[in-house]
Short mmCIF file of C-alpha atoms and ligand atoms in Angstrom, two decimals:
data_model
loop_
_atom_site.label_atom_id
_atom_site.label_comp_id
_atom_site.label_asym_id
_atom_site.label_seq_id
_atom_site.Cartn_x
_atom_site.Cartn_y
_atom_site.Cartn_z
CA UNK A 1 101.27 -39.98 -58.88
CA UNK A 2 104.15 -40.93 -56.57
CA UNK A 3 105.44 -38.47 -54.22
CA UNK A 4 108.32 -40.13 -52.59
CA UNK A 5 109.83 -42.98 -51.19
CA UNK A 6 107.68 -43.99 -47.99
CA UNK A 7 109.31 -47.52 -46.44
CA UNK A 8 112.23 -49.64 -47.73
CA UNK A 9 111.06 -53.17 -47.00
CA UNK A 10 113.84 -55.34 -45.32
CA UNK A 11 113.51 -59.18 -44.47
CA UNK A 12 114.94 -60.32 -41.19
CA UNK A 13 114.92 -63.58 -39.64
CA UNK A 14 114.39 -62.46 -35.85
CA UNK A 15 112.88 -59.06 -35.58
CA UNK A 16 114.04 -58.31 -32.22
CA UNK A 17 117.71 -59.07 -33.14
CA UNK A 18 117.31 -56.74 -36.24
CA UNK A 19 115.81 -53.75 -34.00
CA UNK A 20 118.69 -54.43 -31.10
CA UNK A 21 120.91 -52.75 -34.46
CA UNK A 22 118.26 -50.57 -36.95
CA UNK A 23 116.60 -49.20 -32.88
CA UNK A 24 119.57 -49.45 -30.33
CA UNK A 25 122.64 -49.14 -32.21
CA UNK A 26 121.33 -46.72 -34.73
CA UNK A 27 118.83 -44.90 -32.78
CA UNK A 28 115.67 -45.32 -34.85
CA UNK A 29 112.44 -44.25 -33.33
CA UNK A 30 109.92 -47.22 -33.83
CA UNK A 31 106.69 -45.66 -34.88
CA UNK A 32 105.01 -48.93 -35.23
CA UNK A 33 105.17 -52.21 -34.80
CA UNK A 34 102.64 -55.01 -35.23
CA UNK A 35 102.00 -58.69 -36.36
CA UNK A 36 100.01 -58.42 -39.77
CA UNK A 37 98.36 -62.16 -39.91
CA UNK A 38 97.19 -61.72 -43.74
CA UNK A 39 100.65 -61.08 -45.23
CA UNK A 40 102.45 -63.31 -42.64
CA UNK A 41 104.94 -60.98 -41.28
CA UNK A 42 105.59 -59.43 -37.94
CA UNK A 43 106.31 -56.09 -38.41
CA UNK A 44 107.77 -52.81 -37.32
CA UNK A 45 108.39 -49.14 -38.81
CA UNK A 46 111.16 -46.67 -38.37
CA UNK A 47 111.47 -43.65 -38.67
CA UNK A 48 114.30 -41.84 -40.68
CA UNK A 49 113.57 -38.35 -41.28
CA UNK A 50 110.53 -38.02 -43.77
CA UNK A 51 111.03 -42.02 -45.12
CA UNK A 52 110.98 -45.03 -43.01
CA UNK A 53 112.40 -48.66 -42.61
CA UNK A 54 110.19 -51.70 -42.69
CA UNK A 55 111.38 -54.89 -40.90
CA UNK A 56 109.75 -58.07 -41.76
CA UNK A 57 109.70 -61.10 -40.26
CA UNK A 58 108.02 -64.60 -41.10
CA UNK A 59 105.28 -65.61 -38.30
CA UNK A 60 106.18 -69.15 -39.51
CA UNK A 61 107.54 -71.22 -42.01
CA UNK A 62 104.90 -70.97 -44.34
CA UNK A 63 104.64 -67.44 -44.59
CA UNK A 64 105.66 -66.04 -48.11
CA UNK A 65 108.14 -63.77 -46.21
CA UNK A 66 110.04 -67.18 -44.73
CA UNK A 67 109.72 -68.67 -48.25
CA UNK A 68 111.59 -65.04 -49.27
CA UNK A 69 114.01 -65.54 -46.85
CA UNK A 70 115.04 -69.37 -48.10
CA UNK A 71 115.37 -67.94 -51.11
CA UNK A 72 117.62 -64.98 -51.23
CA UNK A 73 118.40 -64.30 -47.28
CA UNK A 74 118.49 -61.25 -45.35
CA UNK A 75 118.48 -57.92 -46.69
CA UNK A 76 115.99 -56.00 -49.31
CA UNK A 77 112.96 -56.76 -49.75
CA UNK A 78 111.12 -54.20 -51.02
CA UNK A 79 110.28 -50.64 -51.53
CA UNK A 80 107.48 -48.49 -51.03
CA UNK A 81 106.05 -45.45 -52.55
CA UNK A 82 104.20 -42.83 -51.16
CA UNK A 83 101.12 -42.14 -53.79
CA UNK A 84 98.15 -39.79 -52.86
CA UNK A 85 95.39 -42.12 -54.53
CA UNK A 86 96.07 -45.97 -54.35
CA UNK A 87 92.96 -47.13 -56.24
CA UNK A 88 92.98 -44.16 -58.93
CA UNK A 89 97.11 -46.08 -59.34
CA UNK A 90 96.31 -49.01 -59.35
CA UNK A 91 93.11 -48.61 -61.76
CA UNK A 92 95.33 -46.77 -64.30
CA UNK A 93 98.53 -49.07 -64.03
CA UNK A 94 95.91 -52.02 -64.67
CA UNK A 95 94.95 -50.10 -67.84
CA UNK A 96 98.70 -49.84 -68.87
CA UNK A 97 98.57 -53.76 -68.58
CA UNK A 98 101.23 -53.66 -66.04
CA UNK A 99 101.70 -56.78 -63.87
CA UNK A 100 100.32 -57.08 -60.77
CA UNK A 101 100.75 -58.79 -57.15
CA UNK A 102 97.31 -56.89 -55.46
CA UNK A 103 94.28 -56.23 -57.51
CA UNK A 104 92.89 -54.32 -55.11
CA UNK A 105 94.63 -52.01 -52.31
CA UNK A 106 94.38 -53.24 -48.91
CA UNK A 107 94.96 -52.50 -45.20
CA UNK A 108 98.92 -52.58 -44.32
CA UNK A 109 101.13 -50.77 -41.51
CA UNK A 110 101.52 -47.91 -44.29
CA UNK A 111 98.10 -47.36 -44.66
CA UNK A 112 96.18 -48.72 -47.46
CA UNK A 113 99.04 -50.75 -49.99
CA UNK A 114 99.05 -52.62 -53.11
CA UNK A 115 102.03 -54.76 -54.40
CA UNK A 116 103.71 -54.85 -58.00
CA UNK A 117 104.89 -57.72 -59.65
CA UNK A 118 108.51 -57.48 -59.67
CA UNK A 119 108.95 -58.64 -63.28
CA UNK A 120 107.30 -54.79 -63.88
CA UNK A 121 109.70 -53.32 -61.98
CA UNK A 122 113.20 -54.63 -63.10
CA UNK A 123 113.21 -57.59 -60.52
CA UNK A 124 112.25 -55.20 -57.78
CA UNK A 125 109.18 -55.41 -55.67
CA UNK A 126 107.61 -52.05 -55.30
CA UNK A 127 104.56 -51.50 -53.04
CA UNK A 128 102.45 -48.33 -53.50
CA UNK A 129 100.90 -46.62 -50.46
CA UNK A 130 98.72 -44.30 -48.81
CA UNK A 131 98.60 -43.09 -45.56
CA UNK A 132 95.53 -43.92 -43.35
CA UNK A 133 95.41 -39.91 -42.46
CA UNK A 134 95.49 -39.33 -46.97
CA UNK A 135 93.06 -42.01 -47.81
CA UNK A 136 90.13 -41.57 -48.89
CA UNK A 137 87.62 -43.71 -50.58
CO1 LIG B 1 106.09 -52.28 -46.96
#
């Protein structure tokens, strides 16, 4: 069902000060970048070969991504995997009884996502997505 890693998630406090190093110093090609009201964040997506880096940062204090970022800091804060069928996942993970964040996929800069508890995952948050240009429904 997976196919590989798609994003690695990253929590920043200033987005532009994070892309002056992941897009300037590094060279990263930003292949998107937008402000995503629902989750809170303001993002944008690298490019490194056939995987990418997310950066997220809060759109204010109340965001769960500022709350993340209280919490634990800078650095990781999730990863993503690339699946072909989001719903058909995320139906049969339900029937494994696995814990959940999303009960239902929905529209993210990686195309249609859906987000793990963390306690399922070994204290990791894993997303699960699929490409706007895969997705079907
Ligand atoms: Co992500």
């Amino acid at each position: 069902m997976i196919d590989k890693i798609h994003h690695v998630g990253i929590a920043v406090h200033d987005l532009d000060e994070a892309l002056r190093f992941y897009r300037d110093t590094l060279g990263l090609h930003v292949q998107a970048q937008e402000t995503i009201e629902d989750q809170g964040v303001r993002a944008a997506l690298l490019t490194i070969g056939e995987s990418e880096i997310e950066l997220l940062e809060p759109t204010s204090p109340e965001a769960n991504m500022a709350k993340f970022l209280e919490r634990k800091g800078e650095g990781l804060h999730h990863i993503c995997f690339q699946t072909r069928d989001v719903d058909g996942d995320l139906e049969t993970l339900k029937g494994k009884g696995v814990q959940l964040v999303d009960q239902k996929s929905r529209l993210g800069l990686a195309g249609m996502i859906c987000f793990l508890h963390p306690k399922a995952s070994r204290g990791v948050l894993v997303e699960l997505a699929t490409p706007m240009e895969l997705y079907s429904d």
